[in-house]
PDB file of C-alpha atoms in Angstrom:
ATOM      1  CA  MET A   1     129.094  49.899 107.225  1.00 41.00           C
ATOM      2  CA  PHE A   2     128.032  46.616 108.418  1.00 47.00           C
ATOM      3  CA  PHE A   3     126.620  43.625 106.608  1.00 48.00           C
ATOM      4  CA  PHE A   4     124.391  40.810 107.892  1.00 49.00           C
ATOM      5  CA  SER A   5     124.476  37.140 107.214  1.00 48.00           C
ATOM      6  CA  LEU A   6     121.444  34.662 107.478  1.00 48.00           C
ATOM      7  CA  ASP A   7     123.134  31.772 107.438  1.00 49.00           C
ATOM      8  CA  ASP A   8     122.094  28.924 109.797  1.00 46.00           C
ATOM      9  CA  GLY A   9     121.712  30.489 113.284  1.00 47.00           C
ATOM     10  CA  PRO A  10     121.344  34.071 114.439  1.00 46.00           C
ATOM     11  CA  ILE A  11     121.893  36.975 112.469  1.00 45.00           C
ATOM     12  CA  GLN A  12     125.708  38.163 112.294  1.00 45.00           C
ATOM     13  CA  PHE A  13     127.072  41.413 111.739  1.00 46.00           C
ATOM     14  CA  ALA A  14     130.501  42.083 110.611  1.00 47.00           C
ATOM     15  CA  ALA A  15     132.287  45.346 109.953  1.00 47.00           C
ATOM     16  CA  LYS A  16     133.719  46.169 106.482  1.00 52.00           C
ATOM     17  CA  ASN A  17     135.803  48.950 105.361  1.00 53.00           C
ATOM     18  CA  PRO A  18     133.877  51.978 105.753  1.00 50.00           C
ATOM     19  CA  ARG A  19     135.894  53.693 103.287  1.00 52.00           C
ATOM     20  CA  LYS A  20     134.938  51.351 100.271  1.00 55.00           C
ATOM     21  CA  ARG A  21     131.505  52.177  99.067  1.00 51.00           C
ATOM     22  CA  LEU A  22     129.325  49.387  97.786  1.00 49.00           C
ATOM     23  CA  LYS A  23     127.716  50.855  94.684  1.00 53.00           C
ATOM     24  CA  SER A  24     125.833  47.737  93.858  1.00 54.00           C
ATOM     25  CA  SER A  25     124.389  47.182  97.165  1.00 57.00           C
ATOM     26  CA  PRO A  26     120.491  48.204  97.651  1.00 55.00           C
ATOM     27  CA  TYR A  27     121.627  49.609 101.382  1.00 56.00           C
ATOM     28  CA  ALA A  28     124.227  51.988  99.767  1.00 60.00           C
ATOM     29  CA  THR A  29     121.480  54.504  98.869  1.00 68.00           C
ATOM     30  CA  ALA A  30     118.600  53.433 100.953  1.00 82.00           C
ATOM     31  CA  HIS A  31     118.016  56.710 102.586  1.00 85.00           C
ATOM     32  CA  SER A  32     119.130  60.173 101.987  1.00 84.00           C
ATOM     33  CA  TYR A  33     119.002  61.269 105.368  1.00 85.00           C
ATOM     34  CA  PRO A  34     120.399  59.971 108.551  1.00 88.00           C
ATOM     35  CA  LEU A  35     118.531  57.138 110.110  1.00 88.00           C
ATOM     36  CA  CYS A  36     117.043  57.383 113.544  1.00 90.00           C
ATOM     37  CA  GLY A  37     116.152  53.810 113.941  1.00 91.00           C
ATOM     38  CA  VAL A  38     116.424  50.359 112.374  1.00 92.00           C
ATOM     39  CA  SER A  39     114.767  46.853 113.894  1.00 92.00           C
ATOM     40  CA  PHE A  40     114.139  43.386 112.998  1.00 90.00           C
ATOM     41  CA  ASP A  41     110.458  41.881 112.692  1.00 87.00           C
ATOM     42  CA  SER A  42     109.626  39.051 115.101  1.00 86.00           C
ATOM     43  CA  LEU A  43     110.885  36.258 112.947  1.00 87.00           C
ATOM     44  CA  ASN A  44     113.908  38.354 111.903  1.00 87.00           C
ATOM     45  CA  THR A  45     113.060  38.285 108.181  1.00 90.00           C
ATOM     46  CA  ARG A  46     112.540  41.746 107.520  1.00 91.00           C
ATOM     47  CA  LEU A  47     114.453  45.013 108.600  1.00 90.00           C
ATOM     48  CA  ILE A  48     112.500  48.034 109.281  1.00 91.00           C
ATOM     49  CA  SER A  49     114.768  51.432 108.956  1.00 92.00           C
ATOM     50  CA  CYS A  50     113.635  54.929 109.468  1.00 92.00           C
ATOM     51  CA  ASP A  51     115.089  58.378 108.760  1.00 91.00           C
ATOM     52  CA  ILE A  52     114.839  61.616 110.168  1.00 90.00           C
ATOM     53  CA  ASN A  53     113.013  62.792 107.484  1.00 89.00           C
ATOM     54  CA  GLY A  54     110.109  60.439 108.111  1.00 89.00           C
ATOM     55  CA  ASN A  55     110.677  58.003 105.473  1.00 91.00           C
ATOM     56  CA  ILE A  56     110.172  54.361 106.783  1.00 92.00           C
ATOM     57  CA  LYS A  57     111.147  51.603 104.685  1.00 92.00           C
ATOM     58  CA  LEU A  58     110.554  47.573 105.057  1.00 91.00           C
ATOM     59  CA  TRP A  59     113.031  45.472 103.583  1.00 92.00           C
ATOM     60  CA  ARG A  60     113.264  41.660 102.808  1.00 92.00           C
ATOM     61  CA  LEU A  61     116.653  40.355 104.692  1.00 88.00           C
ATOM     62  CA  LYS A  62     117.011  37.299 102.565  1.00 88.00           C
ATOM     63  CA  THR A  63     116.594  38.965  99.373  1.00 88.00           C
ATOM     64  CA  LYS A  64     118.028  42.530 100.270  1.00 84.00           C
ATOM     65  CA  THR A  65     115.185  44.177  98.349  1.00 89.00           C
ATOM     66  CA  LEU A  66     112.594  46.636  99.493  1.00 92.00           C
ATOM     67  CA  ILE A  67     109.141  45.655 100.382  1.00 93.00           C
ATOM     68  CA  SER A  68     107.359  48.856 101.279  1.00 92.00           C
ATOM     69  CA  SER A  69     108.346  52.312 101.410  1.00 92.00           C
ATOM     70  CA  THR A  70     106.368  55.174 103.075  1.00 91.00           C
ATOM     71  CA  SER A  71     106.619  58.822 103.936  1.00 90.00           C
ATOM     72  CA  ILE A  72     104.642  60.014 107.263  1.00 88.00           C
ATOM     73  CA  ILE A  73     106.089  63.621 107.544  1.00 84.00           C
ATOM     74  CA  ASP A  74     104.663  66.534 105.023  1.00 76.00           C
ATOM     75  CA  GLN A  75     107.806  67.486 102.943  1.00 70.00           C
ATOM     76  CA  ASP A  76     106.498  71.018 103.345  1.00 69.00           C
ATOM     77  CA  ASN A  77     107.039  70.907 106.988  1.00 64.00           C
ATOM     78  CA  SER A  78     110.701  70.727 107.089  1.00 73.00           C
ATOM     79  CA  LYS A  79     110.997  71.834 110.951  1.00 85.00           C
ATOM     80  CA  ILE A  80     109.479  68.475 112.017  1.00 88.00           C
ATOM     81  CA  HIS A  81     111.875  65.617 112.590  1.00 91.00           C
ATOM     82  CA  ILE A  82     111.987  62.126 113.989  1.00 92.00           C
ATOM     83  CA  THR A  83     114.404  61.574 116.545  1.00 92.00           C
ATOM     84  CA  LYS A  84     113.743  57.862 117.448  1.00 94.00           C
ATOM     85  CA  MET A  85     112.087  55.066 116.551  1.00 94.00           C
ATOM     86  CA  ILE A  86     110.788  51.877 118.721  1.00 93.00           C
ATOM     87  CA  VAL A  87     109.447  48.815 117.086  1.00 92.00           C
ATOM     88  CA  HIS A  88     107.257  46.277 119.366  1.00 91.00           C
ATOM     89  CA  ARG A  89     108.491  42.919 117.532  1.00 86.00           C
ATOM     90  CA  ASP A  90     105.454  40.947 118.720  1.00 86.00           C
ATOM     91  CA  SER A  91     102.454  43.270 117.474  1.00 88.00           C
ATOM     92  CA  GLY A  92     104.524  45.148 114.496  1.00 84.00           C
ATOM     93  CA  LEU A  93     103.695  48.421 116.277  1.00 91.00           C
ATOM     94  CA  ILE A  94     105.988  51.321 115.651  1.00 92.00           C
ATOM     95  CA  SER A  95     106.525  54.519 117.967  1.00 94.00           C
ATOM     96  CA  LEU A  96     107.973  57.475 116.646  1.00 93.00           C
ATOM     97  CA  ALA A  97     109.344  60.375 118.773  1.00 94.00           C
ATOM     98  CA  PHE A  98     109.585  63.937 117.084  1.00 93.00           C
ATOM     99  CA  ASN A  99     111.544  66.789 117.675  1.00 92.00           C
ATOM    100  CA  ASP A 100     108.371  68.846 118.662  1.00 91.00           C
ATOM    101  CA  TYR A 101     107.822  66.316 121.700  1.00 93.00           C
ATOM    102  CA  THR A 102     105.036  64.155 120.282  1.00 94.00           C
ATOM    103  CA  ILE A 103     104.845  60.489 119.977  1.00 95.00           C
ATOM    104  CA  LYS A 104     102.894  58.884 117.444  1.00 94.00           C
ATOM    105  CA  ILE A 105     102.231  54.980 117.115  1.00 95.00           C
ATOM    106  CA  TYR A 106     102.059  53.103 113.570  1.00 90.00           C
ATOM    107  CA  ASP A 107     100.851  49.718 112.811  1.00 87.00           C
ATOM    108  CA  PHE A 108     103.318  48.838 109.804  1.00 72.00           C
TER     109      PHE A 108
END
């Protein structure tokens, strides 16, 4: 598990004990499925996370709170999964690659 620090300067990551689970952290249960992408916005104030089941979440880093959440895959179609997420930091566009060899672009 990784934690970040928003003190003066760049964001710093520090590895913590992966065997010790943080039950009070909002990130401990942020996604129910494996992640396929994590990215920061252009100002490093928000974090965008995406899991393979199509759940995209936008987090405010300073307060560690969820700003927005959306699911882009119909839950009835369990054969389709996201394999990769790339964020264009300047424009806020998100490109998603799927296991059916399609690519979709979203403005988040």
